Amino acid sequence: MKKTILLMVLFSFCFSAIFCQTNYWQQQVNYTIDVTLNDTAHTLDGYVKMDYSNNSPDTLFFIWIHAWPNAYKNDRTAFSDQLLHNGRTDFYFSNEDKRGYINRLDFKVNGQLAPLQDHPEHQDIFKLLLPQPLTPHSTAKIETPFHVKLPYNFSRGGHVGQTYQITQWYPKPAVYDRKGWHTMPYLDQGEFYSEFGNYEVQITLPANYVVAATGELVSETTSPVGLKTKFVQQVITTPKHPPFLKKKKAPDNSILSATNTKTLVYKQANVHDFAWFADKSFIVKKDSLQLPSGRVIQVATYYQPGQADIWKNSLQYIKQAVITRSSFLGEYPYSTVTAVEAEMGFDGGMEYPTITSISPVKSSAALESVLEHEVGHNWNYGILATNERMHPWMDEGINTYYDNRYYSAGKNIVPQNEDARNRRYLESKMPADHDQFIAANLYDSKKDQPIETESQNFNEPNYNTIAYYKTGKWMEMLEEHLGRAIFDSCMHTYYQRWQFKHPYPEDLQKVFEAVSGKDLEADFNLLNKKGQLPQKAVKRDIKFTSLFSFNNTDKHHYIFVAPAIGANIYDKLMMGILIHNYTLPAEKFQFFLAPMYATGSRQLNGLGRISYHWYNGSNGANTAISFSGETFSNDSFTDSAGNKKTFRFSKLVPSVKYTFGRKNALNTTIKFIQWKTFIIKEQGLLFTKDTVHQQNIITYPTASRYLNQLRFVLANSRVLYPYNTELLTEQGEGFLRLAFTGNYYFNYAKEGGLNLRLFAGKFIYLGDKTYLKQFETDAYHLNMSGPKGYEDYTYSNYFAGRHEFNGWASQQIMNRDGFFKVRTDLLSSKVGKTDNWLMAANFTTDIPKAINILQLLPVKIPLKAFVDVGTYAESWQKNAATGRFIYDAGLQLSFFKDVVQVYVPLLYSKVYRDYFKSTIPEKRFLKNISFSIDIQNFSLKKVVPQIAF
């Protein structure tokens, strides 16, 4: 018996040692803030007093201070850089009136002035130098006035007109814990880490604003009507140069601000942040909720009239979320829970202690989903205050796990299929679980990142998928390993032990291992690994379906059948069938076959391709081998008897492509090298004469040729100043062709930009240069004008009529070589065509919508201007036919995401004017118009720039 008791005592001692952590400490910061809103200048004037308690064993000589409104100060902040990286330029190019900052800081510590030092890298972090060292277990009284210019709400906080979202708004000490200081600049992608404390906040603003805030409203006083305020009236100025096309002004239905003010006082203990929201048109709903313990809390929602129908049951959604999360983890400890509709610069919601902000949504089902998630953050972030910036999975991923349990347990009020009922046919082809779909593509393309990745080191697709979705699945795996009862016991213990504290991943692991009695090292090691979590292999069957599908690709090898349609002048309308297996995630072996019957040439045409790819390593590097082919008509001839003959071509193209991986997931460059061999057969026209019978004989011989092509491409799809470059080496019978093409896009501050294209090419004869070689290699020579269809020597561009010299089809060109938009097709030697060297620069600029007259049309058509300048070898020779530099300029209309371009030359060199006068006597303006169809340049990234695979 004594042995048993002794063993129990020893066990209890060991168990206690795990949980008590007598060496654990955390700082405490209590706030008293007095702030006034000026809704004319969109500013805050405040004074903050902080009691900073140093509970650490260390003496502090300074305190790092976050001044996060300075993230909006200019375009040289971490916030601005991250937005650009994630594809947003709205802040970078914003006007000064939309930016924000914090200033007028004048710190005192225990009544003594305390200087600030700038952070070496970030403008929104300062070092507060303490006049006297702050010893362990002592408290410093810190105070300062502050002035905030509120930005337009690009991210979480600011204002939209006179609707205010006041978040991350006051000077705030960084966390100091057992791992040291945790300074962090404000980021859009990446949340926060703050010290717990007690807040008392006094807010003064015009009396007719409705305010929602963290904590409890303890008092409200209103000043008499007519009392003057110190607010400065905004001066409205008229621009000196109004736009050519005036915008229609929407009627101003805004509510005027009251001339008197009110003062509200809020209090909340044991939280690590304070947020508040103000608007003059909020609809407010309130109710009470009794928790299982019998304690009663207050529930409130604030929303705009335009969302009233969607938010009508919002109180019920919040109540259900609170009750459910309380049962999953532990009872909600605060006395209020609030949700506010707020425009925040992104979809979804944002959590703060006891209050959450929700962007406008499209349905009740969407609202319940976002509310449930954001209210859940009161536990995982609010109460269990992990370092969200360093370990985003500990709040977002664990919260996502409980989102999934909420729905799988049937706790949701709005049926999940409410939004699915109205799905159209094509929408039904999309994945039912979008997060799973994106994750599967990231895994498949080796572009995923480990769960244990800091927020700022995630690229956007991985942050949205890995930190949330994959972590949720990891938690489900852990639950399956332990069993739900033990798993829930672990999480309850974790909540009880670490509420109102700062747990780290190792703390979570210790709790799980102690409660479950199992070694979970292998499970927690998965947090640092890439790729899919361990799961049972599922054998996929083969399934035939129409068009395409991204649904259940983990269960089926799809084979799709779809109609195939094509057309050109020679084949006329072509109809057939497309059989393919292209889906996402991409199959390693891919194929498509599209046979089509041509109604004009009455022959079977078509194209096809097979390929196989594999990944080299784990950073996205991959190799692909492919074999493609096609056959169509490319010309026609009608003899003297009226018999029409269409000529056809066929090509076979074996290819090998290696795409380099990215060591850094934030890197947006694409780099690959590709080898292709084109084996081409073309029918031609041959006239001979039978001298015996004195008859002309027409035959249609087939000639064969080849071309070896080596490409190296380096491109960067970044949203600001993207570029792409290509080095191209081509070798055929008797020649070598070298070319460099580079594109660089300069963004304009307001809209659009200027694209600069540079081309340099050199044609080299292998062996002697003869007239026969010149004639045989004519299609490969360098063109100053955009090449015609018969000069598309690899048949890589779509042409309506490759050998047309009259009619609309003759006006089609392709984007290659010098790419001038003027054409001199009827000359035996086109202007600027050379078998030596050629260089050109092409400038294309967007025309602002304010002066684009096409904006008056129902369909908005982008209008651009172009200027081309070039030179070539022959222009530098004595008695050259042209000047050393030639040019053209005009207007450009773009359609279908730049797939179709129409060019209208208006200005050009004298050599072109002379040609037009001599060869085009009538309808000169219309006949000089050119166009290009660049189907081969279509990319899903142009439609969805954020796509990661």
PDB file of N, CA and C in Angstrom, residues 658-730:
ATOM      1  N   TYR A 658      12.898  21.410 -69.685  1.00  0.00           N
ATOM      2  CA  TYR A 658      13.283  21.362 -68.272  1.00  0.00           C
ATOM      3  C   TYR A 658      12.954  22.705 -67.641  1.00  0.00           C
ATOM      4  N   THR A 659      12.107  22.683 -66.606  1.00  0.00           N
ATOM      5  CA  THR A 659      11.743  23.888 -65.868  1.00  0.00           C
ATOM      6  C   THR A 659      12.514  23.899 -64.555  1.00  0.00           C
ATOM      7  N   PHE A 660      13.235  24.966 -64.328  1.00  0.00           N
ATOM      8  CA  PHE A 660      14.053  25.063 -63.122  1.00  0.00           C
ATOM      9  C   PHE A 660      13.165  25.284 -61.900  1.00  0.00           C
ATOM     10  N   GLY A 661      13.579  24.762 -60.773  1.00  0.00           N
ATOM     11  CA  GLY A 661      12.836  24.941 -59.537  1.00  0.00           C
ATOM     12  C   GLY A 661      13.142  26.289 -58.900  1.00  0.00           C
ATOM     13  N   ARG A 662      12.396  26.583 -57.837  1.00  0.00           N
ATOM     14  CA  ARG A 662      12.588  27.826 -57.107  1.00  0.00           C
ATOM     15  C   ARG A 662      13.020  27.490 -55.685  1.00  0.00           C
ATOM     16  N   LYS A 663      14.194  27.966 -55.306  1.00  0.00           N
ATOM     17  CA  LYS A 663      14.668  27.709 -53.952  1.00  0.00           C
ATOM     18  C   LYS A 663      13.837  28.445 -52.926  1.00  0.00           C
ATOM     19  N   ASN A 664      13.327  29.597 -53.320  1.00  0.00           N
ATOM     20  CA  ASN A 664      12.507  30.422 -52.430  1.00  0.00           C
ATOM     21  C   ASN A 664      11.083  30.430 -52.957  1.00  0.00           C
ATOM     22  N   ALA A 665      10.126  30.035 -52.137  1.00  0.00           N
ATOM     23  CA  ALA A 665       8.732  29.965 -52.570  1.00  0.00           C
ATOM     24  C   ALA A 665       8.169  31.340 -52.920  1.00  0.00           C
ATOM     25  N   LEU A 666       8.787  32.403 -52.408  1.00  0.00           N
ATOM     26  CA  LEU A 666       8.318  33.748 -52.714  1.00  0.00           C
ATOM     27  C   LEU A 666       8.834  34.249 -54.052  1.00  0.00           C
ATOM     28  N   ASN A 667       9.737  33.516 -54.645  1.00  0.00           N
ATOM     29  CA  ASN A 667      10.295  33.897 -55.942  1.00  0.00           C
ATOM     30  C   ASN A 667       9.251  33.723 -57.033  1.00  0.00           C
ATOM     31  N   THR A 668       9.025  34.753 -57.843  1.00  0.00           N
ATOM     32  CA  THR A 668       7.995  34.685 -58.889  1.00  0.00           C
ATOM     33  C   THR A 668       8.589  34.484 -60.279  1.00  0.00           C
ATOM     34  N   THR A 669       9.874  34.204 -60.354  1.00  0.00           N
ATOM     35  CA  THR A 669      10.483  34.011 -61.671  1.00  0.00           C
ATOM     36  C   THR A 669      10.190  32.607 -62.202  1.00  0.00           C
ATOM     37  N   ILE A 670      10.128  32.530 -63.516  1.00  0.00           N
ATOM     38  CA  ILE A 670       9.963  31.262 -64.228  1.00  0.00           C
ATOM     39  C   ILE A 670      11.164  31.132 -65.161  1.00  0.00           C
ATOM     40  N   LYS A 671      11.776  29.981 -65.135  1.00  0.00           N
ATOM     41  CA  LYS A 671      12.969  29.774 -65.959  1.00  0.00           C
ATOM     42  C   LYS A 671      12.922  28.373 -66.530  1.00  0.00           C
ATOM     43  N   PHE A 672      13.034  28.263 -67.860  1.00  0.00           N
ATOM     44  CA  PHE A 672      13.063  26.933 -68.449  1.00  0.00           C
ATOM     45  C   PHE A 672      13.895  26.938 -69.725  1.00  0.00           C
ATOM     46  N   ILE A 673      14.329  25.739 -70.093  1.00  0.00           N
ATOM     47  CA  ILE A 673      15.045  25.528 -71.340  1.00  0.00           C
ATOM     48  C   ILE A 673      14.312  24.421 -72.101  1.00  0.00           C
ATOM     49  N   GLN A 674      14.172  24.589 -73.411  1.00  0.00           N
ATOM     50  CA  GLN A 674      13.340  23.653 -74.188  1.00  0.00           C
ATOM     51  C   GLN A 674      13.991  23.383 -75.544  1.00  0.00           C
ATOM     52  N   TRP A 675      13.970  22.119 -75.893  1.00  0.00           N
ATOM     53  CA  TRP A 675      14.443  21.699 -77.215  1.00  0.00           C
ATOM     54  C   TRP A 675      13.260  21.150 -78.005  1.00  0.00           C
ATOM     55  N   LYS A 676      13.151  21.593 -79.255  1.00  0.00           N
ATOM     56  CA  LYS A 676      12.130  21.058 -80.156  1.00  0.00           C
ATOM     57  C   LYS A 676      12.767  20.774 -81.510  1.00  0.00           C
ATOM     58  N   THR A 677      12.289  19.741 -82.134  1.00  0.00           N
ATOM     59  CA  THR A 677      12.629  19.481 -83.533  1.00  0.00           C
ATOM     60  C   THR A 677      11.336  19.448 -84.326  1.00  0.00           C
ATOM     61  N   PHE A 678      11.246  20.296 -85.322  1.00  0.00           N
ATOM     62  CA  PHE A 678      10.060  20.365 -86.178  1.00  0.00           C
ATOM     63  C   PHE A 678      10.345  19.587 -87.462  1.00  0.00           C
ATOM     64  N   ILE A 679       9.532  18.596 -87.708  1.00  0.00           N
ATOM     65  CA  ILE A 679       9.627  17.811 -88.946  1.00  0.00           C
ATOM     66  C   ILE A 679       8.368  18.134 -89.740  1.00  0.00           C
ATOM     67  N   ILE A 680       8.543  18.858 -90.846  1.00  0.00           N
ATOM     68  CA  ILE A 680       7.399  19.463 -91.533  1.00  0.00           C
ATOM     69  C   ILE A 680       7.349  18.990 -92.985  1.00  0.00           C
ATOM     70  N   LYS A 681       6.154  18.650 -93.409  1.00  0.00           N
ATOM     71  CA  LYS A 681       5.891  18.333 -94.815  1.00  0.00           C
ATOM     72  C   LYS A 681       4.864  19.312 -95.343  1.00  0.00           C
ATOM     73  N   GLU A 682       5.122  19.831 -96.567  1.00  0.00           N
ATOM     74  CA  GLU A 682       4.234  20.823 -97.161  1.00  0.00           C
ATOM     75  C   GLU A 682       4.008  20.496 -98.633  1.00  0.00           C
ATOM     76  N   GLN A 683       2.754  20.580 -99.032  1.00  0.00           N
ATOM     77  CA  GLN A 683       2.444  20.430-100.452  1.00  0.00           C
ATOM     78  C   GLN A 683       2.726  21.745-101.163  1.00  0.00           C
ATOM     79  N   GLY A 684       3.244  21.652-102.378  1.00  0.00           N
ATOM     80  CA  GLY A 684       3.533  22.845-103.154  1.00  0.00           C
ATOM     81  C   GLY A 684       2.910  22.756-104.541  1.00  0.00           C
ATOM     82  N   LEU A 685       3.204  23.749-105.327  1.00  0.00           N
ATOM     83  CA  LEU A 685       2.660  23.843-106.687  1.00  0.00           C
ATOM     84  C   LEU A 685       3.823  23.866-107.658  1.00  0.00           C
ATOM     85  N   LEU A 686       3.794  22.977-108.666  1.00  0.00           N
ATOM     86  CA  LEU A 686       4.882  22.894-109.639  1.00  0.00           C
ATOM     87  C   LEU A 686       4.307  22.874-111.056  1.00  0.00           C
ATOM     88  N   PHE A 687       4.776  23.837-111.862  1.00  0.00           N
ATOM     89  CA  PHE A 687       4.376  23.889-113.273  1.00  0.00           C
ATOM     90  C   PHE A 687       5.505  23.315-114.113  1.00  0.00           C
ATOM     91  N   THR A 688       5.186  22.336-114.983  1.00  0.00           N
ATOM     92  CA  THR A 688       6.161  21.799-115.949  1.00  0.00           C
ATOM     93  C   THR A 688       5.486  21.726-117.317  1.00  0.00           C
ATOM     94  N   LYS A 689       6.297  21.520-118.323  1.00  0.00           N
ATOM     95  CA  LYS A 689       5.736  21.463-119.691  1.00  0.00           C
ATOM     96  C   LYS A 689       6.188  20.198-120.379  1.00  0.00           C
ATOM     97  N   ASP A 690       5.210  19.495-120.939  1.00  0.00           N
ATOM     98  CA  ASP A 690       5.491  18.312-121.741  1.00  0.00           C
ATOM     99  C   ASP A 690       5.833  18.806-123.145  1.00  0.00           C
ATOM    100  N   THR A 691       7.110  18.770-123.487  1.00  0.00           N
ATOM    101  CA  THR A 691       7.547  19.320-124.779  1.00  0.00           C
ATOM    102  C   THR A 691       7.150  18.441-125.957  1.00  0.00           C
ATOM    103  N   VAL A 692       6.853  17.169-125.641  1.00  0.00           N
ATOM    104  CA  VAL A 692       6.443  16.274-126.724  1.00  0.00           C
ATOM    105  C   VAL A 692       5.018  16.586-127.146  1.00  0.00           C
ATOM    106  N   HIS A 693       4.123  16.681-126.160  1.00  0.00           N
ATOM    107  CA  HIS A 693       2.715  16.934-126.453  1.00  0.00           C
ATOM    108  C   HIS A 693       2.348  18.398-126.332  1.00  0.00           C
ATOM    109  N   GLN A 694       3.359  19.221-125.990  1.00  0.00           N
ATOM    110  CA  GLN A 694       3.130  20.660-125.859  1.00  0.00           C
ATOM    111  C   GLN A 694       1.969  20.954-124.906  1.00  0.00           C
ATOM    112  N   GLN A 695       2.060  20.342-123.720  1.00  0.00           N
ATOM    113  CA  GLN A 695       1.042  20.551-122.685  1.00  0.00           C
ATOM    114  C   GLN A 695       1.691  21.042-121.393  1.00  0.00           C
ATOM    115  N   ASN A 696       0.954  21.951-120.717  1.00  0.00           N
ATOM    116  CA  ASN A 696       1.382  22.383-119.382  1.00  0.00           C
ATOM    117  C   ASN A 696       0.909  21.358-118.350  1.00  0.00           C
ATOM    118  N   ILE A 697       1.799  20.988-117.452  1.00  0.00           N
ATOM    119  CA  ILE A 697       1.471  19.985-116.438  1.00  0.00           C
ATOM    120  C   ILE A 697       1.597  20.626-115.060  1.00  0.00           C
ATOM    121  N   ILE A 698       0.548  20.470-114.276  1.00  0.00           N
ATOM    122  CA  ILE A 698       0.541  20.987-112.902  1.00  0.00           C
ATOM    123  C   ILE A 698       0.603  19.804-111.943  1.00  0.00           C
ATOM    124  N   THR A 699       1.584  19.825-111.061  1.00  0.00           N
ATOM    125  CA  THR A 699       1.699  18.785-110.043  1.00  0.00           C
ATOM    126  C   THR A 699       1.775  19.441-108.660  1.00  0.00           C
ATOM    127  N   TYR A 700       1.562  18.613-107.667  1.00  0.00           N
ATOM    128  CA  TYR A 700       1.535  19.098-106.278  1.00  0.00           C
ATOM    129  C   TYR A 700       2.496  18.268-105.438  1.00  0.00           C
ATOM    130  N   PRO A 701       3.769  18.486-105.626  1.00  0.00           N
ATOM    131  CA  PRO A 701       4.751  17.684-104.885  1.00  0.00           C
ATOM    132  C   PRO A 701       4.762  18.043-103.401  1.00  0.00           C
ATOM    133  N   THR A 702       5.213  17.112-102.584  1.00  0.00           N
ATOM    134  CA  THR A 702       5.362  17.325-101.148  1.00  0.00           C
ATOM    135  C   THR A 702       6.838  17.435-100.807  1.00  0.00           C
ATOM    136  N   ALA A 703       7.179  18.511-100.144  1.00  0.00           N
ATOM    137  CA  ALA A 703       8.565  18.734 -99.738  1.00  0.00           C
ATOM    138  C   ALA A 703       8.682  18.587 -98.232  1.00  0.00           C
ATOM    139  N   SER A 704       9.832  18.135 -97.803  1.00  0.00           N
ATOM    140  CA  SER A 704      10.072  17.956 -96.366  1.00  0.00           C
ATOM    141  C   SER A 704      11.189  18.886 -95.914  1.00  0.00           C
ATOM    142  N   ARG A 705      11.089  19.336 -94.700  1.00  0.00           N
ATOM    143  CA  ARG A 705      12.148  20.146 -94.102  1.00  0.00           C
ATOM    144  C   ARG A 705      12.149  19.908 -92.592  1.00  0.00           C
ATOM    145  N   TYR A 706      13.186  20.392 -91.945  1.00  0.00           N
ATOM    146  CA  TYR A 706      13.273  20.247 -90.506  1.00  0.00           C
ATOM    147  C   TYR A 706      13.785  21.553 -89.907  1.00  0.00           C
ATOM    148  N   LEU A 707      13.577  21.689 -88.632  1.00  0.00           N
ATOM    149  CA  LEU A 707      14.123  22.831 -87.899  1.00  0.00           C
ATOM    150  C   LEU A 707      14.381  22.389 -86.466  1.00  0.00           C
ATOM    151  N   ASN A 708      15.589  22.591 -85.995  1.00  0.00           N
ATOM    152  CA  ASN A 708      15.921  22.360 -84.595  1.00  0.00           C
ATOM    153  C   ASN A 708      15.852  23.685 -83.844  1.00  0.00           C
ATOM    154  N   GLN A 709      15.213  23.663 -82.717  1.00  0.00           N
ATOM    155  CA  GLN A 709      14.984  24.909 -81.977  1.00  0.00           C
ATOM    156  C   GLN A 709      15.364  24.714 -80.508  1.00  0.00           C
ATOM    157  N   LEU A 710      16.147  25.646 -79.996  1.00  0.00           N
ATOM    158  CA  LEU A 710      16.533  25.651 -78.587  1.00  0.00           C
ATOM    159  C   LEU A 710      16.129  26.993 -77.986  1.00  0.00           C
ATOM    160  N   ARG A 711      15.284  26.934 -76.936  1.00  0.00           N
ATOM    161  CA  ARG A 711      14.805  28.156 -76.281  1.00  0.00           C
ATOM    162  C   ARG A 711      15.261  28.185 -74.831  1.00  0.00           C
ATOM    163  N   PHE A 712      15.627  29.396 -74.393  1.00  0.00           N
ATOM    164  CA  PHE A 712      15.834  29.628 -72.960  1.00  0.00           C
ATOM    165  C   PHE A 712      14.963  30.817 -72.584  1.00  0.00           C
ATOM    166  N   VAL A 713      14.075  30.617 -71.619  1.00  0.00           N
ATOM    167  CA  VAL A 713      13.122  31.642 -71.224  1.00  0.00           C
ATOM    168  C   VAL A 713      13.308  31.979 -69.762  1.00  0.00           C
ATOM    169  N   LEU A 714      13.369  33.275 -69.463  1.00  0.00           N
ATOM    170  CA  LEU A 714      13.408  33.774 -68.091  1.00  0.00           C
ATOM    171  C   LEU A 714      12.335  34.839 -67.979  1.00  0.00           C
ATOM    172  N   ALA A 715      11.390  34.647 -67.061  1.00  0.00           N
ATOM    173  CA  ALA A 715      10.266  35.572 -66.933  1.00  0.00           C
ATOM    174  C   ALA A 715       9.934  35.774 -65.470  1.00  0.00           C
ATOM    175  N   ASN A 716       9.347  36.902 -65.197  1.00  0.00           N
ATOM    176  CA  ASN A 716       8.891  37.199 -63.837  1.00  0.00           C
ATOM    177  C   ASN A 716       7.492  37.786 -63.942  1.00  0.00           C
ATOM    178  N   SER A 717       6.531  37.106 -63.330  1.00  0.00           N
ATOM    179  CA  SER A 717       5.129  37.504 -63.446  1.00  0.00           C
ATOM    180  C   SER A 717       4.704  38.458 -62.346  1.00  0.00           C
ATOM    181  N   ARG A 718       5.658  39.069 -61.663  1.00  0.00           N
ATOM    182  CA  ARG A 718       5.332  39.996 -60.583  1.00  0.00           C
ATOM    183  C   ARG A 718       4.385  41.076 -61.098  1.00  0.00           C
ATOM    184  N   VAL A 719       3.572  41.622 -60.195  1.00  0.00           N
ATOM    185  CA  VAL A 719       2.549  42.574 -60.611  1.00  0.00           C
ATOM    186  C   VAL A 719       3.146  43.931 -60.948  1.00  0.00           C
ATOM    187  N   LEU A 720       4.286  44.273 -60.364  1.00  0.00           N
ATOM    188  CA  LEU A 720       4.933  45.547 -60.628  1.00  0.00           C
ATOM    189  C   LEU A 720       6.175  45.299 -61.482  1.00  0.00           C
ATOM    190  N   TYR A 721       6.191  45.883 -62.668  1.00  0.00           N
ATOM    191  CA  TYR A 721       7.305  45.769 -63.601  1.00  0.00           C
ATOM    192  C   TYR A 721       7.616  44.311 -63.965  1.00  0.00           C
ATOM    193  N   PRO A 722       6.637  43.565 -64.448  1.00  0.00           N
ATOM    194  CA  PRO A 722       6.917  42.196 -64.895  1.00  0.00           C
ATOM    195  C   PRO A 722       7.769  42.207 -66.167  1.00  0.00           C
ATOM    196  N   TYR A 723       8.438  41.109 -66.424  1.00  0.00           N
ATOM    197  CA  TYR A 723       9.264  41.030 -67.625  1.00  0.00           C
ATOM    198  C   TYR A 723       9.335  39.590 -68.099  1.00  0.00           C
ATOM    199  N   ASN A 724       9.721  39.427 -69.351  1.00  0.00           N
ATOM    200  CA  ASN A 724      10.061  38.107 -69.858  1.00  0.00           C
ATOM    201  C   ASN A 724      11.095  38.252 -70.955  1.00  0.00           C
ATOM    202  N   THR A 725      12.001  37.314 -70.998  1.00  0.00           N
ATOM    203  CA  THR A 725      13.056  37.323 -72.009  1.00  0.00           C
ATOM    204  C   THR A 725      13.159  35.938 -72.627  1.00  0.00           C
ATOM    205  N   GLU A 726      13.570  35.916 -73.876  1.00  0.00           N
ATOM    206  CA  GLU A 726      13.740  34.643 -74.576  1.00  0.00           C
ATOM    207  C   GLU A 726      14.976  34.713 -75.458  1.00  0.00           C
ATOM    208  N   LEU A 727      15.836  33.725 -75.309  1.00  0.00           N
ATOM    209  CA  LEU A 727      16.953  33.508 -76.224  1.00  0.00           C
ATOM    210  C   LEU A 727      16.590  32.313 -77.095  1.00  0.00           C
ATOM    211  N   LEU A 728      16.655  32.505 -78.411  1.00  0.00           N
ATOM    212  CA  LEU A 728      16.182  31.484 -79.335  1.00  0.00           C
ATOM    213  C   LEU A 728      17.271  31.192 -80.368  1.00  0.00           C
ATOM    214  N   THR A 729      17.620  29.913 -80.458  1.00  0.00           N
ATOM    215  CA  THR A 729      18.554  29.464 -81.485  1.00  0.00           C
ATOM    216  C   THR A 729      17.840  28.442 -82.354  1.00  0.00           C
ATOM    217  N   GLU A 730      17.860  28.673 -83.669  1.00  0.00           N
ATOM    218  CA  GLU A 730      17.180  27.759 -84.603  1.00  0.00           C
ATOM    219  C   GLU A 730      18.145  27.389 -85.724  1.00  0.00           C
TER     220      GLU A 730
END
